[in-house]
Every structure is written in structure tokens, then in C-alpha cells.
């Protein structure tokens, strides 16, 4: 895709050094954007081929739902994510994205490799993603909550 012009907000210096080192170590282009204002999100999504967010357990806290996964899906992006907490409710494994077990680096690497190298898979997941995102709404959530 053609990359949309971005004006990323740089992260704090210690994180910037770590992120720069990680990006330099990759054998493909990596950009860490830091905080992105809402007004810039459409351009960021338009310039992406894959959306990835890997949640981790943090004591008793886990990802409750993951609205950001649906935001990416609504923009037609296939997702790579950890199957943790409420994430599988937002990402349909092998329909809109690829879910991997938390902490399994080999599975995470394999998921990225599949999406990067398999154009047909990436296109299939991307094509299904917007309809999946639209099926979730506050109205539908309220109906499910209030259903007997």
C-alpha cells in the first residue's frame, strides 16, 4: 500500500532507544509511532498491511475486549493477536486474523510469516474483517446483555 504521510509523536527517550534498536534489528521495515492522535488514525490504518497487538496477562488484569482490534478490522486489516481474555471475541481466528497463545514466540513469528508471505490469506482475512467489525455494536451488546 502507499504509505500515508504520518506525523508520529515520539515516545519518551528510554522507550525511543529500545524501539529504535528493535526496529534496526528487524530485517524488514518497522516503525513505532508512539501516541497517535485520533485524527491521524485513518492515515495510519490506510498505510498498514497488518495490525498487531499482543496483550499479556498482568496479574489479575487481562484484555477485557479490545475495541482497537475491531477498529483495525473495520479498516480492512488482518490482525495478529494473542488469544487472551476477551481478544478472541474481537478477533475471529482464521477469519479476520490469527490468534496465538500468549508467550509463544514461535507461534507469533509463524503468524507474522504467514500473513507477510501469503497474499491470498492476508487478502481473505482483510476482506472478512469489515463485516466482522460491523456485527459488533453498542445496540447488539446491549441486547445480548439484557437477553433472558
mmCIF file of N, CA and C in Angstrom:
data_model
loop_
_atom_site.group_PDB
_atom_site.id
_atom_site.type_symbol
_atom_site.label_atom_id
_atom_site.label_comp_id
_atom_site.label_asym_id
_atom_site.label_seq_id
_atom_site.Cartn_x
_atom_site.Cartn_y
_atom_site.Cartn_z
ATOM 1 N N UNK A 1 0.846 -1.184 0.000
ATOM 2 C CA UNK A 1 0.000 0.000 0.000
ATOM 3 C C UNK A 1 0.881 1.232 0.000
ATOM 4 N N UNK A 2 0.328 2.305 -0.522
ATOM 5 C CA UNK A 2 1.039 3.570 -0.421
ATOM 6 C C UNK A 2 0.913 4.065 1.000
ATOM 7 N N UNK A 3 2.034 4.413 1.585
ATOM 8 C CA UNK A 3 2.011 4.895 2.967
ATOM 9 C C UNK A 3 1.473 6.314 3.017
ATOM 10 N N UNK A 4 0.561 6.545 3.930
ATOM 11 C CA UNK A 4 0.032 7.891 4.143
ATOM 12 C C UNK A 4 1.062 8.681 4.932
ATOM 13 N N UNK A 5 1.179 9.979 4.671
ATOM 14 C CA UNK A 5 2.139 10.776 5.446
ATOM 15 C C UNK A 5 1.723 10.776 6.913
ATOM 16 N N UNK A 6 2.684 10.515 7.771
ATOM 17 C CA UNK A 6 2.425 10.432 9.199
ATOM 18 C C UNK A 6 3.254 11.465 9.940
ATOM 19 N N UNK A 7 2.706 11.946 11.010
ATOM 20 C CA UNK A 7 3.431 12.852 11.883
ATOM 21 C C UNK A 7 3.390 12.243 13.277
ATOM 22 N N UNK A 8 4.175 11.165 13.502
ATOM 23 C CA UNK A 8 4.094 10.477 14.784
ATOM 24 C C UNK A 8 4.629 11.319 15.927
ATOM 25 N N UNK A 9 4.045 11.085 17.090
ATOM 26 C CA UNK A 9 4.521 11.725 18.308
ATOM 27 C C UNK A 9 5.580 10.810 18.894
ATOM 28 N N UNK A 10 6.806 11.296 19.094
ATOM 29 C CA UNK A 10 7.849 10.395 19.585
ATOM 30 C C UNK A 10 7.592 9.948 21.017
ATOM 31 N N UNK A 11 7.920 8.686 21.312
ATOM 32 C CA UNK A 11 7.774 8.200 22.678
ATOM 33 C C UNK A 11 8.857 8.802 23.573
ATOM 34 N N UNK A 12 8.734 8.630 24.870
ATOM 35 C CA UNK A 12 9.775 9.136 25.775
ATOM 36 C C UNK A 12 11.132 8.548 25.432
ATOM 37 N N UNK A 13 12.218 9.252 25.715
ATOM 38 C CA UNK A 13 13.559 8.810 25.293
ATOM 39 C C UNK A 13 13.945 7.376 25.634
ATOM 40 N N UNK A 14 13.734 6.844 26.860
ATOM 41 C CA UNK A 14 14.163 5.454 27.093
ATOM 42 C C UNK A 14 13.455 4.471 26.162
ATOM 43 N N UNK A 15 12.158 4.660 25.961
ATOM 44 C CA UNK A 15 11.423 3.781 25.054
ATOM 45 C C UNK A 15 11.883 4.003 23.619
ATOM 46 N N UNK A 16 12.194 5.235 23.287
ATOM 47 C CA UNK A 16 12.645 5.545 21.924
ATOM 48 C C UNK A 16 13.913 4.769 21.603
ATOM 49 N N UNK A 17 14.846 4.694 22.542
ATOM 50 C CA UNK A 17 16.087 3.951 22.313
ATOM 51 C C UNK A 17 15.813 2.466 22.120
ATOM 52 N N UNK A 18 14.937 1.909 22.939
ATOM 53 C CA UNK A 18 14.607 0.489 22.818
ATOM 54 C C UNK A 18 13.911 0.231 21.494
ATOM 55 N N UNK A 19 12.959 1.068 21.156
ATOM 56 C CA UNK A 19 12.221 0.884 19.903
ATOM 57 C C UNK A 19 13.125 1.043 18.696
ATOM 58 N N UNK A 20 14.027 2.003 18.737
ATOM 59 C CA UNK A 20 14.962 2.200 17.624
ATOM 60 C C UNK A 20 15.850 0.971 17.451
ATOM 61 N N UNK A 21 16.307 0.401 18.552
ATOM 62 C CA UNK A 21 17.151 -0.792 18.475
ATOM 63 C C UNK A 21 16.366 -1.971 17.910
ATOM 64 N N UNK A 22 15.125 -2.135 18.340
ATOM 65 C CA UNK A 22 14.293 -3.224 17.822
ATOM 66 C C UNK A 22 14.022 -3.053 16.334
ATOM 67 N N UNK A 23 13.709 -1.842 15.916
ATOM 68 C CA UNK A 23 13.443 -1.583 14.501
ATOM 69 C C UNK A 23 14.689 -1.834 13.659
ATOM 70 N N UNK A 24 15.852 -1.431 14.164
ATOM 71 C CA UNK A 24 17.101 -1.623 13.423
ATOM 72 C C UNK A 24 17.459 -3.106 13.301
ATOM 73 N N UNK A 25 17.066 -3.905 14.286
ATOM 74 C CA UNK A 25 17.404 -5.330 14.284
ATOM 75 C C UNK A 25 16.523 -6.142 13.340
ATOM 76 N N UNK A 26 15.374 -5.608 12.960
ATOM 77 C CA UNK A 26 14.462 -6.341 12.079
ATOM 78 C C UNK A 26 14.998 -6.343 10.653
ATOM 79 N N UNK A 27 14.690 -7.399 9.912
ATOM 80 C CA UNK A 27 15.130 -7.445 8.513
ATOM 81 C C UNK A 27 14.009 -7.035 7.559
ATOM 82 N N UNK A 28 13.100 -6.209 8.078
ATOM 83 C CA UNK A 28 12.028 -5.612 7.290
ATOM 84 C C UNK A 28 11.688 -4.285 7.943
ATOM 85 N N UNK A 29 11.026 -3.382 7.215
ATOM 86 C CA UNK A 29 10.746 -2.053 7.778
ATOM 87 C C UNK A 29 9.813 -2.115 8.991
ATOM 88 N N UNK A 30 10.223 -1.480 10.074
ATOM 89 C CA UNK A 30 9.423 -1.388 11.296
ATOM 90 C C UNK A 30 9.387 0.068 11.729
ATOM 91 N N UNK A 31 8.187 0.541 12.036
ATOM 92 C CA UNK A 31 8.029 1.905 12.525
ATOM 93 C C UNK A 31 7.182 1.852 13.791
ATOM 94 N N UNK A 32 7.723 2.384 14.890
ATOM 95 C CA UNK A 32 6.964 2.532 16.120
ATOM 96 C C UNK A 32 6.481 3.968 16.166
ATOM 97 N N UNK A 33 5.184 4.159 16.187
ATOM 98 C CA UNK A 33 4.623 5.503 16.089
ATOM 99 C C UNK A 33 4.448 6.212 17.419
ATOM 100 N N UNK A 34 4.450 5.496 18.506
ATOM 101 C CA UNK A 34 4.168 6.144 19.782
ATOM 102 C C UNK A 34 2.702 6.523 19.845
ATOM 103 N N UNK A 35 2.374 7.569 20.580
ATOM 104 C CA UNK A 35 0.987 8.019 20.673
ATOM 105 C C UNK A 35 0.566 8.657 19.357
ATOM 106 N N UNK A 36 -0.570 8.233 18.865
ATOM 107 C CA UNK A 36 -1.093 8.761 17.604
ATOM 108 C C UNK A 36 -2.429 9.440 17.904
ATOM 109 N N UNK A 37 -2.577 10.702 17.531
ATOM 110 C CA UNK A 37 -3.867 11.367 17.775
ATOM 111 C C UNK A 37 -4.971 10.728 16.937
ATOM 112 N N UNK A 38 -6.194 10.758 17.458
ATOM 113 C CA UNK A 38 -7.333 10.150 16.762
ATOM 114 C C UNK A 38 -7.453 10.645 15.329
ATOM 115 N N UNK A 39 -7.160 11.907 15.107
ATOM 116 C CA UNK A 39 -7.302 12.479 13.769
ATOM 117 C C UNK A 39 -6.338 11.856 12.763
ATOM 118 N N UNK A 40 -5.246 11.256 13.247
ATOM 119 C CA UNK A 40 -4.255 10.649 12.351
ATOM 120 C C UNK A 40 -4.503 9.161 12.116
ATOM 121 N N UNK A 41 -5.402 8.546 12.887
ATOM 122 C CA UNK A 41 -5.613 7.098 12.775
ATOM 123 C C UNK A 41 -6.034 6.627 11.388
ATOM 124 N N UNK A 42 -6.942 7.320 10.689
ATOM 125 C CA UNK A 42 -7.281 6.828 9.346
ATOM 126 C C UNK A 42 -6.060 6.697 8.435
ATOM 127 N N UNK A 43 -5.158 7.639 8.498
ATOM 128 C CA UNK A 43 -3.948 7.560 7.678
ATOM 129 C C UNK A 43 -3.026 6.437 8.097
ATOM 130 N N UNK A 44 -2.938 6.202 9.396
ATOM 131 C CA UNK A 44 -2.100 5.107 9.893
ATOM 132 C C UNK A 44 -2.661 3.773 9.428
ATOM 133 N N UNK A 45 -3.971 3.579 9.612
ATOM 134 C CA UNK A 45 -4.583 2.329 9.163
ATOM 135 C C UNK A 45 -4.445 2.160 7.646
ATOM 136 N N UNK A 46 -4.624 3.229 6.886
ATOM 137 C CA UNK A 46 -4.532 3.149 5.425
ATOM 138 C C UNK A 46 -3.127 2.759 4.966
ATOM 139 N N UNK A 47 -2.130 3.085 5.746
ATOM 140 C CA UNK A 47 -0.755 2.768 5.366
ATOM 141 C C UNK A 47 -0.276 1.413 5.850
ATOM 142 N N UNK A 48 -1.146 0.663 6.514
ATOM 143 C CA UNK A 48 -0.741 -0.622 7.091
ATOM 144 C C UNK A 48 -1.251 -1.791 6.251
ATOM 145 N N UNK A 49 -0.567 -2.907 6.367
ATOM 146 C CA UNK A 49 -0.990 -4.158 5.731
ATOM 147 C C UNK A 49 -1.484 -5.164 6.761
ATOM 148 N N UNK A 50 -0.992 -5.041 8.002
ATOM 149 C CA UNK A 50 -1.325 -5.949 9.093
ATOM 150 C C UNK A 50 -1.437 -5.115 10.363
ATOM 151 N N UNK A 51 -2.375 -5.488 11.234
ATOM 152 C CA UNK A 51 -2.466 -4.871 12.553
ATOM 153 C C UNK A 51 -2.069 -5.909 13.585
ATOM 154 N N UNK A 52 -1.188 -5.549 14.493
ATOM 155 C CA UNK A 52 -0.762 -6.477 15.542
ATOM 156 C C UNK A 52 -0.806 -5.796 16.895
ATOM 157 N N UNK A 53 -1.382 -6.494 17.844
ATOM 158 C CA UNK A 53 -1.374 -6.039 19.233
ATOM 159 C C UNK A 53 -1.375 -7.300 20.077
ATOM 160 N N UNK A 54 -0.303 -7.504 20.795
ATOM 161 C CA UNK A 54 -0.174 -8.711 21.599
ATOM 162 C C UNK A 54 -0.348 -8.347 23.063
ATOM 163 N N UNK A 55 -1.483 -8.716 23.609
ATOM 164 C CA UNK A 55 -1.786 -8.452 25.008
ATOM 165 C C UNK A 55 -1.086 -9.486 25.886
ATOM 166 N N UNK A 56 -0.813 -9.087 27.107
ATOM 167 C CA UNK A 56 -0.196 -10.005 28.061
ATOM 168 C C UNK A 56 -0.976 -9.966 29.368
ATOM 169 N N UNK A 57 -0.897 -11.066 30.103
ATOM 170 C CA UNK A 57 -1.506 -11.085 31.423
ATOM 171 C C UNK A 57 -0.695 -10.182 32.336
ATOM 172 N N UNK A 58 -1.387 -9.454 33.179
ATOM 173 C CA UNK A 58 -0.725 -8.573 34.133
ATOM 174 C C UNK A 58 -1.431 -8.770 35.461
ATOM 175 N N UNK A 59 -0.963 -9.771 36.210
ATOM 176 C CA UNK A 59 -1.638 -10.103 37.459
ATOM 177 C C UNK A 59 -3.054 -10.557 37.160
ATOM 178 N N UNK A 60 -4.025 -10.024 37.905
ATOM 179 C CA UNK A 60 -5.409 -10.424 37.658
ATOM 180 C C UNK A 60 -6.035 -9.696 36.468
ATOM 181 N N UNK A 61 -5.297 -8.793 35.851
ATOM 182 C CA UNK A 61 -5.833 -7.987 34.757
ATOM 183 C C UNK A 61 -5.504 -8.616 33.405
ATOM 184 N N UNK A 62 -6.503 -8.695 32.538
ATOM 185 C CA UNK A 62 -6.294 -9.147 31.163
ATOM 186 C C UNK A 62 -7.081 -8.236 30.235
ATOM 187 N N UNK A 63 -6.831 -8.353 28.944
ATOM 188 C CA UNK A 63 -7.563 -7.572 27.949
ATOM 189 C C UNK A 63 -9.035 -7.941 28.030
ATOM 190 N N UNK A 64 -9.875 -6.936 28.336
ATOM 191 C CA UNK A 64 -11.295 -7.205 28.505
ATOM 192 C C UNK A 64 -12.024 -7.473 27.213
ATOM 193 N N UNK A 65 -11.770 -6.705 26.206
ATOM 194 C CA UNK A 65 -12.436 -6.923 24.927
ATOM 195 C C UNK A 65 -11.506 -6.557 23.784
ATOM 196 N N UNK A 66 -11.041 -5.366 23.719
ATOM 197 C CA UNK A 66 -10.122 -4.994 22.660
ATOM 198 C C UNK A 66 -10.789 -4.287 21.500
ATOM 199 N N UNK A 67 -11.387 -3.153 21.783
ATOM 200 C CA UNK A 67 -12.054 -2.377 20.742
ATOM 201 C C UNK A 67 -11.109 -2.014 19.599
ATOM 202 N N UNK A 68 -9.841 -1.819 19.902
ATOM 203 C CA UNK A 68 -8.882 -1.435 18.871
ATOM 204 C C UNK A 68 -8.756 -2.514 17.790
ATOM 205 N N UNK A 69 -8.963 -3.783 18.145
ATOM 206 C CA UNK A 69 -8.940 -4.846 17.135
ATOM 207 C C UNK A 69 -10.083 -4.659 16.137
ATOM 208 N N UNK A 70 -11.244 -4.252 16.647
ATOM 209 C CA UNK A 70 -12.382 -4.010 15.754
ATOM 210 C C UNK A 70 -12.161 -2.762 14.911
ATOM 211 N N UNK A 71 -11.493 -1.753 15.467
ATOM 212 C CA UNK A 71 -11.166 -0.563 14.682
ATOM 213 C C UNK A 71 -10.294 -0.947 13.491
ATOM 214 N N UNK A 72 -9.298 -1.778 13.728
ATOM 215 C CA UNK A 72 -8.422 -2.225 12.644
ATOM 216 C C UNK A 72 -9.201 -3.078 11.640
ATOM 217 N N UNK A 73 -10.055 -3.955 12.145
ATOM 218 C CA UNK A 73 -10.862 -4.802 11.260
ATOM 219 C C UNK A 73 -11.781 -3.955 10.392
ATOM 220 N N UNK A 74 -12.372 -2.918 10.981
ATOM 221 C CA UNK A 74 -13.267 -2.037 10.225
ATOM 222 C C UNK A 74 -12.529 -1.372 9.072
ATOM 223 N N UNK A 75 -11.224 -1.201 9.218
ATOM 224 C CA UNK A 75 -10.399 -0.610 8.158
ATOM 225 C C UNK A 75 -9.854 -1.658 7.198
ATOM 226 N N UNK A 76 -10.285 -2.919 7.372
ATOM 227 C CA UNK A 76 -9.863 -3.966 6.448
ATOM 228 C C UNK A 76 -8.472 -4.502 6.692
ATOM 229 N N UNK A 77 -8.051 -4.501 7.949
ATOM 230 C CA UNK A 77 -6.723 -5.029 8.264
ATOM 231 C C UNK A 77 -6.822 -6.396 8.938
ATOM 232 N N UNK A 78 -6.060 -7.374 8.445
ATOM 233 C CA UNK A 78 -5.971 -8.639 9.169
ATOM 234 C C UNK A 78 -5.178 -8.406 10.458
ATOM 235 N N UNK A 79 -5.480 -9.183 11.485
ATOM 236 C CA UNK A 79 -4.915 -8.962 12.815
ATOM 237 C C UNK A 79 -4.071 -10.151 13.253
ATOM 238 N N UNK A 80 -2.989 -9.861 13.961
ATOM 239 C CA UNK A 80 -2.226 -10.860 14.696
ATOM 240 C C UNK A 80 -2.351 -10.480 16.160
ATOM 241 N N UNK A 81 -2.793 -11.429 16.998
ATOM 242 C CA UNK A 81 -3.009 -11.121 18.404
ATOM 243 C C UNK A 81 -2.851 -12.369 19.254
ATOM 244 N N UNK A 82 -2.697 -12.139 20.553
ATOM 245 C CA UNK A 82 -2.675 -13.246 21.499
ATOM 246 C C UNK A 82 -4.105 -13.635 21.855
ATOM 247 N N UNK A 83 -4.355 -14.929 21.958
ATOM 248 C CA UNK A 83 -5.662 -15.452 22.381
ATOM 249 C C UNK A 83 -5.714 -15.352 23.903
ATOM 250 N N UNK A 84 -6.151 -14.203 24.380
ATOM 251 C CA UNK A 84 -6.108 -13.914 25.806
ATOM 252 C C UNK A 84 -7.294 -13.048 26.180
ATOM 253 N N UNK A 85 -7.905 -13.343 27.299
ATOM 254 C CA UNK A 85 -9.011 -12.520 27.777
ATOM 255 C C UNK A 85 -10.125 -12.451 26.747
ATOM 256 N N UNK A 86 -10.576 -11.232 26.461
ATOM 257 C CA UNK A 86 -11.660 -11.030 25.517
ATOM 258 C C UNK A 86 -11.221 -10.872 24.077
ATOM 259 N N UNK A 87 -9.937 -10.998 23.804
ATOM 260 C CA UNK A 87 -9.443 -10.807 22.436
ATOM 261 C C UNK A 87 -10.125 -11.748 21.438
ATOM 262 N N UNK A 88 -10.308 -13.038 21.752
ATOM 263 C CA UNK A 88 -10.973 -13.913 20.783
ATOM 264 C C UNK A 88 -12.415 -13.503 20.452
ATOM 265 N N UNK A 89 -13.020 -12.649 21.262
ATOM 266 C CA UNK A 89 -14.341 -12.125 20.914
ATOM 267 C C UNK A 89 -14.235 -11.029 19.857
ATOM 268 N N UNK A 90 -13.095 -10.370 19.794
ATOM 269 C CA UNK A 90 -12.901 -9.285 18.833
ATOM 270 C C UNK A 90 -12.182 -9.734 17.570
ATOM 271 N N UNK A 91 -11.406 -10.804 17.665
ATOM 272 C CA UNK A 91 -10.653 -11.327 16.520
ATOM 273 C C UNK A 91 -11.094 -12.770 16.288
ATOM 274 N N UNK A 92 -11.643 -13.045 15.123
ATOM 275 C CA UNK A 92 -12.059 -14.407 14.781
ATOM 276 C C UNK A 92 -10.873 -15.118 14.137
ATOM 277 N N UNK A 93 -10.342 -16.112 14.848
ATOM 278 C CA UNK A 93 -9.160 -16.816 14.377
ATOM 279 C C UNK A 93 -9.409 -17.446 13.009
ATOM 280 N N UNK A 94 -8.507 -17.161 12.089
ATOM 281 C CA UNK A 94 -8.529 -17.651 10.716
ATOM 282 C C UNK A 94 -9.716 -17.130 9.901
ATOM 283 N N UNK A 95 -10.431 -16.148 10.444
ATOM 284 C CA UNK A 95 -11.488 -15.466 9.684
ATOM 285 C C UNK A 95 -11.110 -14.001 9.485
ATOM 286 N N UNK A 96 -10.703 -13.335 10.572
ATOM 287 C CA UNK A 96 -10.300 -11.923 10.483
ATOM 288 C C UNK A 96 -8.863 -11.718 10.931
ATOM 289 N N UNK A 97 -8.272 -12.750 11.488
ATOM 290 C CA UNK A 97 -6.901 -12.628 11.967
ATOM 291 C C UNK A 97 -6.365 -13.962 12.425
ATOM 292 N N UNK A 98 -5.175 -13.913 12.991
ATOM 293 C CA UNK A 98 -4.532 -15.108 13.505
ATOM 294 C C UNK A 98 -4.280 -14.916 14.990
ATOM 295 N N UNK A 99 -4.807 -15.826 15.796
ATOM 296 C CA UNK A 99 -4.617 -15.783 17.244
ATOM 297 C C UNK A 99 -3.559 -16.806 17.635
ATOM 298 N N UNK A 100 -2.682 -16.393 18.534
ATOM 299 C CA UNK A 100 -1.623 -17.286 19.001
ATOM 300 C C UNK A 100 -1.624 -17.307 20.529
ATOM 301 N N UNK A 101 -1.119 -18.390 21.115
ATOM 302 C CA UNK A 101 -1.060 -18.461 22.571
ATOM 303 C C UNK A 101 -0.112 -17.396 23.127
ATOM 304 N N UNK A 102 -0.485 -16.754 24.227
ATOM 305 C CA UNK A 102 0.409 -15.772 24.845
ATOM 306 C C UNK A 102 1.743 -16.417 25.223
ATOM 307 N N UNK A 103 2.805 -15.705 24.977
ATOM 308 C CA UNK A 103 4.132 -16.184 25.348
ATOM 309 C C UNK A 103 4.768 -17.137 24.356
ATOM 310 N N UNK A 104 4.074 -17.537 23.316
ATOM 311 C CA UNK A 104 4.610 -18.477 22.333
ATOM 312 C C UNK A 104 5.230 -17.685 21.181
ATOM 313 N N UNK A 105 6.495 -17.359 21.331
ATOM 314 C CA UNK A 105 7.186 -16.537 20.327
ATOM 315 C C UNK A 105 7.242 -17.213 18.964
ATOM 316 N N UNK A 106 7.422 -18.523 18.972
ATOM 317 C CA UNK A 106 7.488 -19.246 17.697
ATOM 318 C C UNK A 106 6.157 -19.141 16.954
ATOM 319 N N UNK A 107 5.048 -19.283 17.675
ATOM 320 C CA UNK A 107 3.730 -19.177 17.038
ATOM 321 C C UNK A 107 3.472 -17.752 16.554
ATOM 322 N N UNK A 108 3.905 -16.778 17.328
ATOM 323 C CA UNK A 108 3.741 -15.378 16.926
ATOM 324 C C UNK A 108 4.550 -15.095 15.661
ATOM 325 N N UNK A 109 5.779 -15.554 15.636
ATOM 326 C CA UNK A 109 6.627 -15.379 14.455
ATOM 327 C C UNK A 109 6.018 -16.073 13.246
ATOM 328 N N UNK A 110 5.499 -17.280 13.449
ATOM 329 C CA UNK A 110 4.879 -18.028 12.350
ATOM 330 C C UNK A 110 3.635 -17.310 11.826
ATOM 331 N N UNK A 111 2.850 -16.718 12.731
ATOM 332 C CA UNK A 111 1.654 -15.985 12.296
ATOM 333 C C UNK A 111 2.039 -14.794 11.426
ATOM 334 N N UNK A 112 3.041 -14.049 11.853
ATOM 335 C CA UNK A 112 3.503 -12.932 11.029
ATOM 336 C C UNK A 112 4.024 -13.435 9.693
ATOM 337 N N UNK A 113 4.809 -14.492 9.715
ATOM 338 C CA UNK A 113 5.363 -15.025 8.466
ATOM 339 C C UNK A 113 4.248 -15.431 7.508
ATOM 340 N N UNK A 114 3.213 -16.080 8.041
ATOM 341 C CA UNK A 114 2.089 -16.482 7.186
ATOM 342 C C UNK A 114 1.446 -15.267 6.527
ATOM 343 N N UNK A 115 1.165 -14.238 7.308
ATOM 344 C CA UNK A 115 0.488 -13.070 6.737
ATOM 345 C C UNK A 115 1.385 -12.277 5.797
ATOM 346 N N UNK A 116 2.654 -12.228 6.093
ATOM 347 C CA UNK A 116 3.581 -11.473 5.245
ATOM 348 C C UNK A 116 3.795 -12.178 3.906
ATOM 349 N N UNK A 117 3.870 -13.507 3.933
ATOM 350 C CA UNK A 117 4.216 -14.240 2.712
ATOM 351 C C UNK A 117 3.028 -14.781 1.939
ATOM 352 N N UNK A 118 1.867 -14.880 2.567
ATOM 353 C CA UNK A 118 0.701 -15.469 1.910
ATOM 354 C C UNK A 118 -0.297 -14.369 1.545
ATOM 355 N N UNK A 119 -0.162 -13.853 0.335
ATOM 356 C CA UNK A 119 -1.024 -12.756 -0.116
ATOM 357 C C UNK A 119 -2.505 -13.144 -0.101
ATOM 358 N N UNK A 120 -2.811 -14.387 -0.478
ATOM 359 C CA UNK A 120 -4.205 -14.825 -0.529
ATOM 360 C C UNK A 120 -4.806 -14.881 0.878
ATOM 361 N N UNK A 121 -4.059 -15.377 1.836
ATOM 362 C CA UNK A 121 -4.540 -15.419 3.222
ATOM 363 C C UNK A 121 -4.762 -14.010 3.750
ATOM 364 N N UNK A 122 -3.785 -13.149 3.535
ATOM 365 C CA UNK A 122 -3.896 -11.760 4.003
ATOM 366 C C UNK A 122 -5.115 -11.089 3.380
ATOM 367 N N UNK A 123 -5.345 -11.311 2.095
ATOM 368 C CA UNK A 123 -6.496 -10.711 1.405
ATOM 369 C C UNK A 123 -7.807 -11.288 1.923
ATOM 370 N N UNK A 124 -7.854 -12.605 2.179
ATOM 371 C CA UNK A 124 -9.072 -13.240 2.682
ATOM 372 C C UNK A 124 -9.446 -12.701 4.065
ATOM 373 N N UNK A 125 -8.465 -12.616 4.954
ATOM 374 C CA UNK A 125 -8.734 -12.093 6.300
ATOM 375 C C UNK A 125 -9.144 -10.627 6.231
ATOM 376 N N UNK A 126 -8.462 -9.858 5.390
ATOM 377 C CA UNK A 126 -8.777 -8.432 5.249
ATOM 378 C C UNK A 126 -10.182 -8.227 4.699
ATOM 379 N N UNK A 127 -10.597 -9.071 3.754
ATOM 380 C CA UNK A 127 -11.924 -8.934 3.144
ATOM 381 C C UNK A 127 -13.035 -9.244 4.147
ATOM 382 N N UNK A 128 -12.795 -10.186 5.049
ATOM 383 C CA UNK A 128 -13.820 -10.560 6.029
ATOM 384 C C UNK A 128 -13.875 -9.604 7.218
ATOM 385 N N UNK A 129 -12.818 -8.874 7.442
ATOM 386 C CA UNK A 129 -12.703 -8.062 8.656
ATOM 387 C C UNK A 129 -13.762 -6.964 8.807
ATOM 388 N N UNK A 130 -14.053 -6.153 7.783
ATOM 389 C CA UNK A 130 -15.037 -5.083 7.985
ATOM 390 C C UNK A 130 -16.426 -5.588 8.391
ATOM 391 N N UNK A 131 -16.900 -6.661 7.778
ATOM 392 C CA UNK A 131 -18.217 -7.197 8.142
ATOM 393 C C UNK A 131 -18.196 -7.712 9.577
ATOM 394 N N UNK A 132 -17.087 -8.335 9.990
ATOM 395 C CA UNK A 132 -16.949 -8.813 11.366
ATOM 396 C C UNK A 132 -17.032 -7.632 12.337
ATOM 397 N N UNK A 133 -16.365 -6.553 12.009
ATOM 398 C CA UNK A 133 -16.379 -5.376 12.887
ATOM 399 C C UNK A 133 -17.775 -4.772 12.967
ATOM 400 N N UNK A 134 -18.483 -4.745 11.851
ATOM 401 C CA UNK A 134 -19.831 -4.150 11.838
ATOM 402 C C UNK A 134 -20.843 -4.963 12.629
ATOM 403 N N UNK A 135 -20.586 -6.263 12.814
ATOM 404 C CA UNK A 135 -21.534 -7.080 13.543
ATOM 405 C C UNK A 135 -21.549 -6.718 15.028
ATOM 406 N N UNK A 136 -20.548 -6.004 15.481
ATOM 407 C CA UNK A 136 -20.456 -5.599 16.879
ATOM 408 C C UNK A 136 -20.866 -4.138 16.999
ATOM 409 N N UNK A 137 -21.879 -3.891 17.794
ATOM 410 C CA UNK A 137 -22.323 -2.515 18.025
ATOM 411 C C UNK A 137 -22.796 -2.392 19.464
ATOM 412 N N UNK A 138 -22.940 -1.170 19.932
ATOM 413 C CA UNK A 138 -23.451 -0.967 21.286
ATOM 414 C C UNK A 138 -24.865 -1.509 21.395
ATOM 415 N N UNK A 139 -25.648 -1.371 20.345
ATOM 416 C CA UNK A 139 -27.019 -1.879 20.360
ATOM 417 C C UNK A 139 -27.021 -3.399 20.522
ATOM 418 N N UNK A 140 -26.195 -4.086 19.739
ATOM 419 C CA UNK A 140 -26.122 -5.543 19.838
ATOM 420 C C UNK A 140 -25.572 -5.980 21.198
ATOM 421 N N UNK A 141 -24.609 -5.254 21.712
ATOM 422 C CA UNK A 141 -24.053 -5.579 23.034
ATOM 423 C C UNK A 141 -25.113 -5.416 24.108
ATOM 424 N N UNK A 142 -25.909 -4.375 24.015
ATOM 425 C CA UNK A 142 -26.979 -4.136 24.984
ATOM 426 C C UNK A 142 -28.028 -5.230 24.906
ATOM 427 N N UNK A 143 -28.389 -5.616 23.681
ATOM 428 C CA UNK A 143 -29.353 -6.705 23.521
ATOM 429 C C UNK A 143 -28.842 -7.999 24.139
ATOM 430 N N UNK A 144 -27.586 -8.304 23.925
ATOM 431 C CA UNK A 144 -27.012 -9.526 24.484
ATOM 432 C C UNK A 144 -26.969 -9.469 26.008
ATOM 433 N N UNK A 145 -26.668 -8.307 26.539
ATOM 434 C CA UNK A 145 -26.609 -8.136 27.980
ATOM 435 C C UNK A 145 -27.976 -8.288 28.637
ATOM 436 N N UNK A 146 -29.001 -7.776 27.968
ATOM 437 C CA UNK A 146 -30.341 -7.790 28.538
ATOM 438 C C UNK A 146 -31.159 -9.018 28.172
ATOM 439 N N UNK A 147 -30.605 -9.865 27.307
ATOM 440 C CA UNK A 147 -31.347 -11.056 26.884
ATOM 441 C C UNK A 147 -31.555 -11.992 28.067
ATOM 442 N N UNK A 148 -32.735 -12.636 28.124
ATOM 443 C CA UNK A 148 -33.007 -13.560 29.252
ATOM 444 C C UNK A 148 -32.130 -14.790 29.197
#
